[in-house]
């Protein structure tokens, strides 16, 4: 770096410790950033679409994750480069907002960067490229609105929702049971949805998994499943019309908070202490009985004496239930969480039609099912599978499907999948490019080319000849003026995605294009990177 001199001719320092920093400027900086972004996109490119491959990631402590959910792959990959971290953030924001399309958004951003690199080599200024991309993304956004279709569904006719969830699940490892899982996801969302306000609270859907059984044993329970069993083996395993006391206070004699010491020097004193304790327990259990509770769910434990007394008084109890589960149980049964015994009243009890304990296989695993609740707003999806990784992946896949169903309840517009929406946008953007004078025209055309990368990747992953397939579909769209032609990934024999029932949500697609464009604009505007050099 050139030295700077003050008016007396003495050199002075501009950048502190500059020999310890590396600095990349101008076009080199942009090229380095673009290649970093593209490297991330290249990793995800192969896991796009129904024939996409899965990635296996091993964390430092030896946990193995197998997934093809874009956001999960990028979260688990330990990315070091700053620009690559932007791509990770990109897929994360798509995951938070829409929940689906996390792979596509990164592939899209990678393609835009690739096109931008070509334009930069032609000597076009990065800001002009960014502006051209911005215009093109607006054209594509509006075009998606035009080709989208509304589809009607009601609480009784859920078929369209199931079809869309099946599209989401078809790219996952669980695609052999996609019909059943899609139905479970839709029913779960409709159970907690508020159709008048068009709002869905996904926190009310609990997804539990247990290793064992097969994927087909996955079920939807209108109620709560708790991974606990009754505190005493002889307590009843099935309680009908249960009245549930939900406690967050421990079932044991009170202890002073300060340090204390009890001096006992005679047998009599010990006896009185023991009787006092027993009296305490008796009062506690009696209090629960008086209120009319037939099941106690406690956040803390209780000692064996309390357990024994509860058993004698025929009051089944469950201990060590976590806080989140307590809240869900309270929401489902309409009960109140009680922090002190003195405050127990009959109004605060939750009601459930059936509480049963179910054991699995030959193991001693038992779980509590709380069903037929007063407020059926909380549901549980209970997943079974051959191994832990399978269950984790199924949870992630179901999360995507739940998000899609939620988005459709919020906004019931759809576009067709299989790359048809992207191809249609590409044609529209290409046609619109001629209307813009100036250098932006090039950028808009490049945007149209970048949009083709998603159908290209789909064709590539499906083992078709990418360029031939894409050009054939594109010409068919133009000829028939039919924006629903896409890549026939599953080899059904028709390119019309309407016939194949491959849907995607409109807001998901729009979000993909907007987010990808924003990130690419940001990367293009960086022209100087100062980083501490690696020692």
Short mmCIF file of C-alpha atoms in Angstrom, two decimals:
data_model
loop_
_atom_site.label_atom_id
_atom_site.label_comp_id
_atom_site.label_asym_id
_atom_site.label_seq_id
_atom_site.Cartn_x
_atom_site.Cartn_y
_atom_site.Cartn_z
CA UNK A 1 0.00 0.00 0.00
CA UNK A 2 1.40 3.43 -0.91
CA UNK A 3 2.75 5.54 1.92
CA UNK A 4 1.09 8.86 2.67
CA UNK A 5 3.10 11.93 3.78
CA UNK A 6 2.04 14.91 5.84
CA UNK A 7 2.97 18.48 4.90
CA UNK A 8 6.41 18.14 6.55
CA UNK A 9 7.27 15.08 4.50
CA UNK A 10 6.92 12.56 7.35
CA UNK A 11 5.24 9.26 6.47
CA UNK A 12 2.25 8.22 8.55
CA UNK A 13 0.17 5.06 8.87
CA UNK A 14 -3.33 4.74 7.41
CA UNK A 15 -4.15 1.10 8.13
CA UNK A 16 -2.99 -0.22 11.48
CA UNK A 17 -0.84 -3.36 11.36
CA UNK A 18 -1.38 -3.59 7.65
CA UNK A 19 1.22 -6.32 7.17
CA UNK A 20 -1.07 -8.62 9.19
CA UNK A 21 -4.10 -8.01 6.99
CA UNK A 22 -4.83 -9.26 3.51
CA UNK A 23 -6.67 -6.96 1.21
CA UNK A 24 -8.47 -7.75 -2.04
CA UNK A 25 -9.84 -4.88 -4.08
CA UNK A 26 -11.85 -4.12 -7.17
CA UNK A 27 -12.73 -6.86 -9.63
CA UNK A 28 -10.59 -9.41 -7.79
CA UNK A 29 -12.71 -8.95 -4.67
CA UNK A 30 -15.90 -9.44 -6.65
CA UNK A 31 -14.54 -12.52 -8.38
CA UNK A 32 -13.44 -14.04 -5.07
CA UNK A 33 -16.85 -13.33 -3.52
CA UNK A 34 -18.73 -14.70 -6.50
CA UNK A 35 -16.75 -17.92 -6.56
CA UNK A 36 -17.38 -18.39 -2.82
CA UNK A 37 -21.12 -17.95 -3.32
CA UNK A 38 -21.11 -20.30 -6.29
CA UNK A 39 -19.22 -22.96 -4.37
CA UNK A 40 -22.00 -23.09 -1.77
CA UNK A 41 -24.68 -23.21 -4.46
CA UNK A 42 -22.86 -26.04 -6.23
CA UNK A 43 -23.06 -28.20 -3.11
CA UNK A 44 -26.83 -27.81 -2.92
CA UNK A 45 -27.46 -28.09 -6.64
CA UNK A 46 -27.44 -31.89 -6.59
CA UNK A 47 -30.05 -32.10 -3.86
CA UNK A 48 -32.74 -30.17 -5.75
CA UNK A 49 -35.93 -31.84 -6.88
CA UNK A 50 -37.57 -35.25 -6.46
CA UNK A 51 -34.49 -37.08 -7.70
CA UNK A 52 -32.12 -34.96 -5.61
CA UNK A 53 -29.43 -36.67 -3.57
CA UNK A 54 -29.02 -36.49 0.20
CA UNK A 55 -26.01 -35.15 2.05
CA UNK A 56 -24.41 -36.78 5.06
CA UNK A 57 -22.87 -34.39 7.57
CA UNK A 58 -20.83 -35.37 10.59
CA UNK A 59 -20.59 -32.91 13.44
CA UNK A 60 -17.37 -32.51 15.48
CA UNK A 61 -18.76 -34.70 18.27
CA UNK A 62 -19.56 -37.54 15.89
CA UNK A 63 -23.31 -37.06 15.35
CA UNK A 64 -24.35 -37.93 11.82
CA UNK A 65 -27.10 -36.07 10.00
CA UNK A 66 -28.50 -37.25 6.67
CA UNK A 67 -30.69 -34.68 4.97
CA UNK A 68 -31.53 -32.93 1.75
CA UNK A 69 -33.13 -29.88 3.31
CA UNK A 70 -31.05 -26.93 2.08
CA UNK A 71 -31.28 -24.94 5.30
CA UNK A 72 -30.18 -27.90 7.44
CA UNK A 73 -27.22 -28.73 5.17
CA UNK A 74 -25.94 -25.17 5.32
CA UNK A 75 -26.57 -24.83 9.07
CA UNK A 76 -24.52 -27.94 9.78
CA UNK A 77 -21.71 -27.15 7.33
CA UNK A 78 -19.07 -25.22 9.15
CA UNK A 79 -18.69 -22.36 6.69
CA UNK A 80 -15.73 -20.08 7.16
CA UNK A 81 -15.93 -17.65 4.27
CA UNK A 82 -17.94 -14.48 4.93
CA UNK A 83 -19.75 -14.55 1.59
CA UNK A 84 -20.60 -18.22 2.01
CA UNK A 85 -22.07 -17.27 5.39
CA UNK A 86 -24.40 -14.87 3.54
CA UNK A 87 -25.68 -17.85 1.54
CA UNK A 88 -26.30 -19.74 4.77
CA UNK A 89 -28.27 -16.76 6.11
CA UNK A 90 -30.19 -16.65 2.84
CA UNK A 91 -31.45 -20.20 3.13
CA UNK A 92 -32.16 -19.67 6.83
CA UNK A 93 -34.37 -16.66 6.15
CA UNK A 94 -36.27 -18.61 3.48
CA UNK A 95 -36.70 -21.38 6.05
CA UNK A 96 -38.02 -19.01 8.74
CA UNK A 97 -40.37 -17.14 6.45
CA UNK A 98 -41.69 -19.85 4.13
CA UNK A 99 -40.27 -23.12 5.43
CA UNK A 100 -39.89 -24.64 1.98
CA UNK A 101 -37.69 -23.93 -1.05
CA UNK A 102 -34.48 -23.49 0.90
CA UNK A 103 -32.41 -25.39 -1.66
CA UNK A 104 -33.88 -23.61 -4.67
CA UNK A 105 -33.18 -20.14 -3.30
CA UNK A 106 -29.46 -20.87 -2.92
CA UNK A 107 -29.21 -22.47 -6.37
CA UNK A 108 -30.94 -19.40 -7.79
CA UNK A 109 -28.52 -17.03 -6.05
CA UNK A 110 -25.57 -19.09 -7.31
CA UNK A 111 -26.84 -18.85 -10.89
CA UNK A 112 -27.31 -15.08 -10.62
CA UNK A 113 -23.74 -14.73 -9.37
CA UNK A 114 -22.46 -16.87 -12.23
CA UNK A 115 -24.21 -14.63 -14.77
CA UNK A 116 -22.95 -11.51 -13.00
CA UNK A 117 -19.39 -12.72 -13.37
CA UNK A 118 -19.76 -12.89 -17.15
CA UNK A 119 -21.16 -9.35 -17.21
CA UNK A 120 -18.34 -8.04 -15.02
CA UNK A 121 -15.80 -9.48 -17.46
CA UNK A 122 -17.48 -7.52 -20.21
CA UNK A 123 -16.74 -4.43 -18.18
CA UNK A 124 -20.24 -3.61 -16.99
CA UNK A 125 -20.32 -1.76 -13.68
CA UNK A 126 -21.55 -3.90 -10.74
CA UNK A 127 -24.09 -1.28 -9.67
CA UNK A 128 -25.67 -1.35 -13.12
CA UNK A 129 -25.86 -5.14 -12.94
CA UNK A 130 -27.50 -4.91 -9.51
CA UNK A 131 -30.06 -2.41 -10.82
CA UNK A 132 -30.82 -4.58 -13.82
CA UNK A 133 -31.35 -7.57 -11.54
CA UNK A 134 -33.67 -5.49 -9.37
CA UNK A 135 -35.82 -4.56 -12.39
CA UNK A 136 -35.86 -8.14 -13.62
CA UNK A 137 -36.87 -9.49 -10.23
CA UNK A 138 -39.81 -7.09 -10.20
CA UNK A 139 -40.89 -8.28 -13.65
CA UNK A 140 -40.63 -11.91 -12.52
CA UNK A 141 -42.50 -11.15 -9.29
CA UNK A 142 -45.43 -9.61 -11.17
CA UNK A 143 -45.39 -12.35 -13.79
CA UNK A 144 -45.73 -14.98 -11.04
CA UNK A 145 -48.84 -13.16 -9.81
CA UNK A 146 -50.31 -13.40 -13.31
CA UNK A 147 -49.68 -17.10 -13.87
CA UNK A 148 -50.70 -18.12 -10.35
CA UNK A 149 -54.02 -19.76 -9.73
CA UNK A 150 -56.25 -19.62 -6.71
CA UNK A 151 -57.54 -22.92 -5.53
CA UNK A 152 -60.33 -23.37 -3.12
CA UNK A 153 -60.33 -25.73 -0.19
CA UNK A 154 -62.43 -26.05 2.90
CA UNK A 155 -62.21 -27.97 6.14
CA UNK A 156 -64.05 -30.82 4.43
CA UNK A 157 -62.31 -30.77 1.03
CA UNK A 158 -58.59 -30.99 1.80
CA UNK A 159 -57.46 -32.75 -1.37
CA UNK A 160 -55.78 -29.65 -2.96
CA UNK A 161 -53.79 -29.01 0.23
CA UNK A 162 -52.65 -32.62 0.34
CA UNK A 163 -51.51 -32.45 -3.29
CA UNK A 164 -49.32 -29.43 -2.57
CA UNK A 165 -47.80 -31.01 0.52
CA UNK A 166 -47.05 -34.11 -1.53
CA UNK A 167 -45.02 -31.98 -3.95
CA UNK A 168 -42.93 -30.77 -1.01
CA UNK A 169 -42.41 -34.26 0.37
CA UNK A 170 -41.58 -35.81 -3.00
CA UNK A 171 -38.01 -34.48 -2.88
CA UNK A 172 -37.39 -35.96 0.57
CA UNK A 173 -36.27 -39.38 1.70
CA UNK A 174 -39.82 -40.13 2.91
CA UNK A 175 -41.36 -39.92 -0.54
CA UNK A 176 -42.63 -43.50 -0.50
CA UNK A 177 -45.19 -42.58 2.17
CA UNK A 178 -45.69 -39.03 0.96
CA UNK A 179 -49.43 -39.41 0.51
CA UNK A 180 -49.96 -40.50 4.10
CA UNK A 181 -47.55 -37.96 5.59
CA UNK A 182 -49.05 -35.13 3.53
CA UNK A 183 -52.49 -36.04 4.81
CA UNK A 184 -51.23 -36.10 8.41
CA UNK A 185 -49.57 -32.69 7.96
CA UNK A 186 -52.70 -31.12 6.48
CA UNK A 187 -54.99 -32.55 9.14
CA UNK A 188 -52.64 -31.33 11.86
CA UNK A 189 -52.54 -27.82 10.43
CA UNK A 190 -56.31 -27.68 9.98
CA UNK A 191 -56.80 -28.88 13.56
CA UNK A 192 -54.90 -25.89 14.95
CA UNK A 193 -55.76 -23.38 12.20
CA UNK A 194 -57.96 -20.39 12.74
CA UNK A 195 -59.63 -20.30 9.32
CA UNK A 196 -61.46 -17.01 9.91
CA UNK A 197 -58.25 -15.15 10.73
CA UNK A 198 -56.26 -17.25 8.26
CA UNK A 199 -53.70 -17.89 10.92
CA UNK A 200 -51.91 -21.03 12.07
CA UNK A 201 -49.82 -21.36 15.19
CA UNK A 202 -47.33 -24.14 14.45
CA UNK A 203 -46.20 -24.22 18.11
CA UNK A 204 -49.37 -26.11 18.89
CA UNK A 205 -48.27 -29.00 16.67
CA UNK A 206 -45.82 -31.15 18.55
CA UNK A 207 -43.69 -33.55 16.51
CA UNK A 208 -42.48 -36.52 18.55
CA UNK A 209 -40.37 -39.39 17.31
CA UNK A 210 -39.56 -42.83 18.67
CA UNK A 211 -37.12 -45.28 17.11
CA UNK A 212 -38.73 -48.59 16.16
CA UNK A 213 -41.66 -49.65 14.06
CA UNK A 214 -41.82 -48.50 10.46
CA UNK A 215 -42.49 -45.20 8.77
CA UNK A 216 -46.03 -46.28 7.95
CA UNK A 217 -46.82 -46.44 11.68
CA UNK A 218 -46.58 -42.66 11.93
CA UNK A 219 -49.84 -41.31 13.32
CA UNK A 220 -51.61 -38.10 14.16
CA UNK A 221 -52.93 -37.86 17.69
CA UNK A 222 -55.54 -35.26 18.56
CA UNK A 223 -54.00 -34.63 21.92
CA UNK A 224 -50.59 -34.72 23.55
CA UNK A 225 -47.99 -37.47 23.78
CA UNK A 226 -45.60 -37.27 26.73
CA UNK A 227 -42.48 -39.40 26.87
CA UNK A 228 -43.07 -40.37 30.51
CA UNK A 229 -44.89 -43.11 32.37
CA UNK A 230 -46.85 -43.36 35.62
CA UNK A 231 -44.66 -42.87 38.68
CA UNK A 232 -45.67 -46.17 40.27
CA UNK A 233 -45.91 -49.41 38.28
CA UNK A 234 -49.18 -50.41 39.94
CA UNK A 235 -51.07 -47.25 39.09
CA UNK A 236 -53.90 -47.64 36.55
CA UNK A 237 -52.73 -47.51 32.94
CA UNK A 238 -55.94 -46.09 31.57
CA UNK A 239 -58.00 -43.27 33.01
CA UNK A 240 -61.24 -42.16 31.40
CA UNK A 241 -62.72 -38.68 31.86
CA UNK A 242 -59.57 -37.64 33.64
CA UNK A 243 -59.44 -34.45 35.67
CA UNK A 244 -55.83 -33.37 35.60
CA UNK A 245 -54.02 -31.29 38.21
CA UNK A 246 -50.99 -29.65 36.60
CA UNK A 247 -48.46 -28.75 39.30
CA UNK A 248 -45.14 -26.97 39.23
CA UNK A 249 -44.49 -27.40 42.94
CA UNK A 250 -42.51 -30.33 44.34
CA UNK A 251 -44.32 -33.13 46.15
CA UNK A 252 -42.13 -33.06 49.26
CA UNK A 253 -41.94 -31.28 52.64
CA UNK A 254 -40.86 -27.65 52.35
CA UNK A 255 -37.18 -26.88 52.88
CA UNK A 256 -35.98 -23.52 54.19
CA UNK A 257 -34.11 -21.56 51.55
CA UNK A 258 -31.29 -20.62 53.94
CA UNK A 259 -28.71 -22.99 55.44
CA UNK A 260 -30.18 -24.88 58.31
CA UNK A 261 -29.33 -27.58 60.77
CA UNK A 262 -31.74 -29.72 62.76
CA UNK A 263 -30.51 -31.10 66.04
CA UNK A 264 -32.19 -34.34 67.01
CA UNK A 265 -30.98 -35.88 70.23
CA UNK A 266 -33.79 -38.20 71.28
CA UNK A 267 -35.85 -40.85 69.56
CA UNK A 268 -39.05 -38.97 70.36
CA UNK A 269 -37.94 -35.90 68.45
CA UNK A 270 -37.14 -38.04 65.44
CA UNK A 271 -40.55 -39.66 65.63
CA UNK A 272 -42.31 -36.29 65.76
CA UNK A 273 -40.27 -35.07 62.77
CA UNK A 274 -41.22 -38.16 60.81
CA UNK A 275 -44.88 -37.83 61.71
CA UNK A 276 -44.80 -34.19 60.74
CA UNK A 277 -43.42 -35.13 57.33
CA UNK A 278 -46.04 -37.81 56.88
CA UNK A 279 -48.70 -35.32 57.87
CA UNK A 280 -47.42 -32.98 55.18
CA UNK A 281 -47.68 -35.64 52.51
CA UNK A 282 -51.10 -36.66 53.70
CA UNK A 283 -52.34 -33.09 53.48
CA UNK A 284 -50.90 -32.65 49.99
CA UNK A 285 -52.45 -35.82 48.61
CA UNK A 286 -55.72 -35.10 50.38
CA UNK A 287 -55.77 -31.61 48.89
CA UNK A 288 -55.48 -33.08 45.39
CA UNK A 289 -58.23 -35.62 46.14
CA UNK A 290 -60.56 -32.98 47.63
CA UNK A 291 -60.39 -30.86 44.53
CA UNK A 292 -61.48 -33.86 42.47
CA UNK A 293 -58.30 -34.56 40.51
CA UNK A 294 -57.97 -38.05 39.09
CA UNK A 295 -54.46 -37.56 37.67
CA UNK A 296 -51.57 -35.43 38.87
CA UNK A 297 -48.92 -34.20 36.43
CA UNK A 298 -45.98 -32.72 38.26
CA UNK A 299 -42.99 -30.79 36.93
CA UNK A 300 -40.77 -31.95 39.80
CA UNK A 301 -40.26 -35.30 41.44
CA UNK A 302 -41.61 -36.66 44.67
CA UNK A 303 -40.00 -39.04 47.09
CA UNK A 304 -40.98 -42.65 47.49
CA UNK A 305 -43.16 -41.95 50.49
CA UNK A 306 -45.32 -39.55 48.49
CA UNK A 307 -45.41 -42.08 45.65
CA UNK A 308 -46.52 -44.81 48.03
CA UNK A 309 -49.24 -42.58 49.51
CA UNK A 310 -50.50 -41.56 46.07
CA UNK A 311 -50.67 -45.22 45.15
CA UNK A 312 -52.67 -46.00 48.30
CA UNK A 313 -55.08 -43.18 47.74
CA UNK A 314 -55.66 -44.23 44.12
CA UNK A 315 -54.31 -41.02 42.67
CA UNK A 316 -52.20 -41.76 39.58
CA UNK A 317 -49.34 -39.33 39.01
CA UNK A 318 -46.69 -38.50 36.43
CA UNK A 319 -43.45 -36.82 37.47
CA UNK A 320 -40.60 -34.93 35.79
CA UNK A 321 -42.68 -33.53 32.93
CA UNK A 322 -40.88 -30.69 31.09
CA UNK A 323 -42.12 -27.11 31.08
CA UNK A 324 -42.98 -26.94 27.37
CA UNK A 325 -44.98 -30.13 27.59
CA UNK A 326 -46.80 -28.85 30.66
CA UNK A 327 -47.84 -25.76 28.72
CA UNK A 328 -49.09 -27.85 25.80
CA UNK A 329 -51.01 -30.12 28.18
CA UNK A 330 -52.54 -27.06 29.83
CA UNK A 331 -53.58 -25.64 26.44
CA UNK A 332 -55.04 -28.95 25.30
CA UNK A 333 -56.95 -29.82 28.45
CA UNK A 334 -57.99 -26.29 29.30
CA UNK A 335 -56.34 -26.51 32.72
CA UNK A 336 -54.23 -24.00 34.61
CA UNK A 337 -50.68 -24.58 35.78
CA UNK A 338 -50.69 -24.41 39.59
CA UNK A 339 -47.52 -23.19 41.32
CA UNK A 340 -48.66 -23.77 44.94
CA UNK A 341 -50.78 -26.39 46.63
CA UNK A 342 -52.79 -23.74 48.45
CA UNK A 343 -54.07 -22.44 45.11
CA UNK A 344 -55.56 -25.70 43.82
CA UNK A 345 -59.23 -25.24 43.00
CA UNK A 346 -61.62 -27.38 40.90
CA UNK A 347 -61.72 -24.69 38.16
CA UNK A 348 -57.99 -25.06 37.55
CA UNK A 349 -58.16 -28.73 36.61
CA UNK A 350 -57.77 -29.77 32.99
CA UNK A 351 -60.14 -32.29 31.44
CA UNK A 352 -59.30 -35.10 29.04
CA UNK A 353 -61.55 -37.87 27.73
CA UNK A 354 -58.88 -40.53 27.90
CA UNK A 355 -55.39 -40.78 29.34
CA UNK A 356 -53.62 -44.04 28.52
CA UNK A 357 -50.14 -45.45 28.77
CA UNK A 358 -48.86 -47.25 25.70
CA UNK A 359 -45.80 -49.46 25.58
CA UNK A 360 -43.77 -50.06 22.44
CA UNK A 361 -42.30 -53.31 21.18
CA UNK A 362 -40.46 -55.58 23.60
CA UNK A 363 -38.61 -52.70 25.23
CA UNK A 364 -39.69 -51.02 28.43
CA UNK A 365 -40.45 -47.81 26.56
CA UNK A 366 -43.76 -46.33 27.56
CA UNK A 367 -45.46 -43.10 26.62
CA UNK A 368 -48.53 -41.32 27.91
CA UNK A 369 -51.27 -40.40 25.46
CA UNK A 370 -53.64 -37.63 26.54
CA UNK A 371 -56.55 -37.71 24.11
CA UNK A 372 -60.07 -36.36 23.55
CA UNK A 373 -59.15 -33.11 25.24
CA UNK A 374 -61.53 -30.28 26.04
CA UNK A 375 -59.70 -28.03 23.58
CA UNK A 376 -58.53 -30.03 20.58
CA UNK A 377 -56.33 -27.17 19.43
CA UNK A 378 -53.10 -28.99 20.31
CA UNK A 379 -52.13 -32.04 18.28
CA UNK A 380 -49.12 -34.35 18.14
CA UNK A 381 -47.58 -36.05 15.15
CA UNK A 382 -45.93 -39.22 16.35
CA UNK A 383 -43.24 -40.54 14.01
CA UNK A 384 -41.84 -44.05 13.95
CA UNK A 385 -38.86 -45.18 11.90
CA UNK A 386 -35.97 -47.58 11.61
CA UNK A 387 -33.25 -45.38 13.05
CA UNK A 388 -32.64 -42.03 14.66
CA UNK A 389 -31.44 -40.33 11.48
CA UNK A 390 -34.54 -41.41 9.60
CA UNK A 391 -36.77 -39.97 12.31
CA UNK A 392 -34.87 -36.67 12.40
CA UNK A 393 -35.10 -36.35 8.62
CA UNK A 394 -38.82 -37.17 8.71
CA UNK A 395 -39.28 -34.43 11.31
CA UNK A 396 -37.58 -31.92 9.01
CA UNK A 397 -39.61 -33.07 6.01
CA UNK A 398 -42.83 -32.79 7.98
CA UNK A 399 -41.86 -29.32 9.13
CA UNK A 400 -41.61 -28.31 5.47
CA UNK A 401 -45.00 -29.83 4.72
CA UNK A 402 -46.59 -28.12 7.74
CA UNK A 403 -45.18 -24.78 6.62
CA UNK A 404 -46.54 -25.26 3.10
CA UNK A 405 -50.00 -26.04 4.43
CA UNK A 406 -49.81 -22.99 6.67
CA UNK A 407 -48.76 -20.74 3.78
CA UNK A 408 -51.66 -21.99 1.69
CA UNK A 409 -54.12 -21.20 4.45
CA UNK A 410 -52.67 -17.69 4.63
CA UNK A 411 -52.61 -17.18 0.87
CA UNK A 412 -54.19 -19.81 -1.33
CA UNK A 413 -52.48 -18.89 -4.62
CA UNK A 414 -50.31 -21.53 -6.25
CA UNK A 415 -47.95 -21.77 -9.18
CA UNK A 416 -46.97 -25.02 -10.81
CA UNK A 417 -43.73 -26.79 -9.90
CA UNK A 418 -41.21 -28.78 -11.88
CA UNK A 419 -39.42 -25.61 -12.95
CA UNK A 420 -42.45 -24.47 -15.00
CA UNK A 421 -42.83 -21.19 -13.07
CA UNK A 422 -39.13 -20.37 -13.54
CA UNK A 423 -39.20 -21.13 -17.27
CA UNK A 424 -42.30 -18.99 -17.70
CA UNK A 425 -40.69 -16.12 -15.74
CA UNK A 426 -37.54 -16.50 -17.81
CA UNK A 427 -39.50 -16.08 -21.06
CA UNK A 428 -41.36 -13.06 -19.65
CA UNK A 429 -38.18 -11.37 -18.36
CA UNK A 430 -36.37 -12.01 -21.66
CA UNK A 431 -39.23 -10.46 -23.60
CA UNK A 432 -39.32 -7.44 -21.29
CA UNK A 433 -35.57 -6.82 -21.59
CA UNK A 434 -35.92 -5.10 -24.98
CA UNK A 435 -38.03 -2.35 -23.45
CA UNK A 436 -35.18 -1.09 -21.29
CA UNK A 437 -32.52 1.08 -22.92
CA UNK A 438 -29.03 1.15 -21.45
CA UNK A 439 -26.71 -1.39 -19.96
CA UNK A 440 -29.37 -2.80 -17.62
CA UNK A 441 -30.78 -4.65 -20.61
CA UNK A 442 -27.85 -7.07 -20.43
CA UNK A 443 -28.38 -7.66 -16.75
CA UNK A 444 -32.08 -8.35 -17.30
CA UNK A 445 -31.26 -10.91 -19.99
CA UNK A 446 -28.74 -12.54 -17.67
CA UNK A 447 -31.41 -12.74 -15.00
CA UNK A 448 -33.63 -14.61 -17.45
CA UNK A 449 -30.79 -17.04 -18.11
CA UNK A 450 -30.17 -17.51 -14.41
CA UNK A 451 -33.84 -18.44 -13.90
CA UNK A 452 -33.26 -21.38 -16.23
CA UNK A 453 -30.74 -22.85 -13.81
CA UNK A 454 -33.44 -24.39 -11.61
CA UNK A 455 -35.13 -26.41 -14.38
CA UNK A 456 -31.63 -27.30 -15.66
CA UNK A 457 -30.64 -28.64 -12.24
CA UNK A 458 -33.93 -30.55 -12.00
CA UNK A 459 -33.34 -32.18 -15.38
CA UNK A 460 -29.73 -32.93 -14.52
CA UNK A 461 -30.61 -34.58 -11.22
CA UNK A 462 -33.30 -36.66 -12.91
CA UNK A 463 -30.78 -38.08 -15.33
CA UNK A 464 -32.28 -36.37 -18.38
CA UNK A 465 -30.21 -34.42 -20.90
CA UNK A 466 -30.41 -30.98 -19.32
CA UNK A 467 -30.12 -28.66 -22.33
CA UNK A 468 -32.28 -30.72 -24.69
CA UNK A 469 -35.00 -31.11 -22.07
CA UNK A 470 -35.01 -27.44 -21.12
CA UNK A 471 -35.13 -26.15 -24.72
CA UNK A 472 -37.92 -28.60 -25.58
CA UNK A 473 -40.04 -27.49 -22.61
CA UNK A 474 -39.32 -23.82 -23.28
CA UNK A 475 -40.40 -24.01 -26.92
CA UNK A 476 -43.51 -25.93 -25.85
CA UNK A 477 -44.40 -23.16 -23.39
CA UNK A 478 -43.99 -20.49 -26.07
CA UNK A 479 -45.85 -22.48 -28.73
CA UNK A 480 -48.84 -23.47 -26.61
CA UNK A 481 -48.69 -20.35 -24.46
CA UNK A 482 -48.99 -22.68 -21.50
CA UNK A 483 -47.04 -21.62 -18.38
CA UNK A 484 -47.63 -25.01 -16.73
CA UNK A 485 -45.09 -27.02 -18.75
CA UNK A 486 -42.18 -28.14 -16.62
CA UNK A 487 -39.51 -30.80 -16.40
CA UNK A 488 -40.95 -34.30 -16.20
CA UNK A 489 -38.68 -35.51 -13.36
CA UNK A 490 -40.60 -38.62 -12.44
CA UNK A 491 -40.92 -39.79 -16.04
CA UNK A 492 -44.71 -39.76 -16.04
CA UNK A 493 -44.80 -39.02 -19.74
CA UNK A 494 -46.39 -35.57 -19.68
CA UNK A 495 -44.74 -32.19 -19.23
CA UNK A 496 -47.93 -30.54 -18.04
CA UNK A 497 -47.49 -29.99 -14.32
CA UNK A 498 -51.21 -29.37 -13.96
CA UNK A 499 -51.86 -32.99 -14.90
CA UNK A 500 -49.05 -34.21 -12.67
CA UNK A 501 -50.44 -32.21 -9.73
CA UNK A 502 -47.10 -30.61 -8.90
CA UNK A 503 -47.89 -27.39 -7.05
CA UNK A 504 -45.83 -24.83 -5.19
CA UNK A 505 -47.01 -21.90 -3.13
CA UNK A 506 -46.93 -18.52 -4.83
CA UNK A 507 -45.50 -16.66 -1.84
CA UNK A 508 -42.72 -19.26 -1.56
CA UNK A 509 -41.64 -18.72 -5.16
CA UNK A 510 -41.86 -14.92 -4.93
CA UNK A 511 -39.85 -14.94 -1.74
CA UNK A 512 -37.19 -17.10 -3.42
CA UNK A 513 -36.71 -14.65 -6.27
CA UNK A 514 -36.68 -11.57 -4.03
CA UNK A 515 -34.31 -13.01 -1.44
CA UNK A 516 -31.87 -14.37 -4.03
CA UNK A 517 -31.80 -11.01 -5.84
CA UNK A 518 -31.21 -9.10 -2.61
CA UNK A 519 -28.27 -11.25 -1.57
CA UNK A 520 -26.69 -11.08 -5.03
CA UNK A 521 -27.03 -7.28 -5.08
CA UNK A 522 -25.32 -7.14 -1.74
CA UNK A 523 -22.45 -9.37 -2.89
CA UNK A 524 -21.99 -7.35 -6.10
CA UNK A 525 -21.67 -4.09 -4.22
CA UNK A 526 -18.64 -5.27 -2.24
CA UNK A 527 -15.43 -4.15 -3.93
CA UNK A 528 -12.89 -4.21 -1.13
CA UNK A 529 -12.29 -6.99 1.37
CA UNK A 530 -9.93 -6.42 4.29
CA UNK A 531 -9.44 -9.50 6.39
CA UNK A 532 -6.94 -10.55 9.03
CA UNK A 533 -4.45 -12.81 7.26
CA UNK A 534 -4.16 -16.37 8.51
CA UNK A 535 -1.11 -17.01 10.60
#
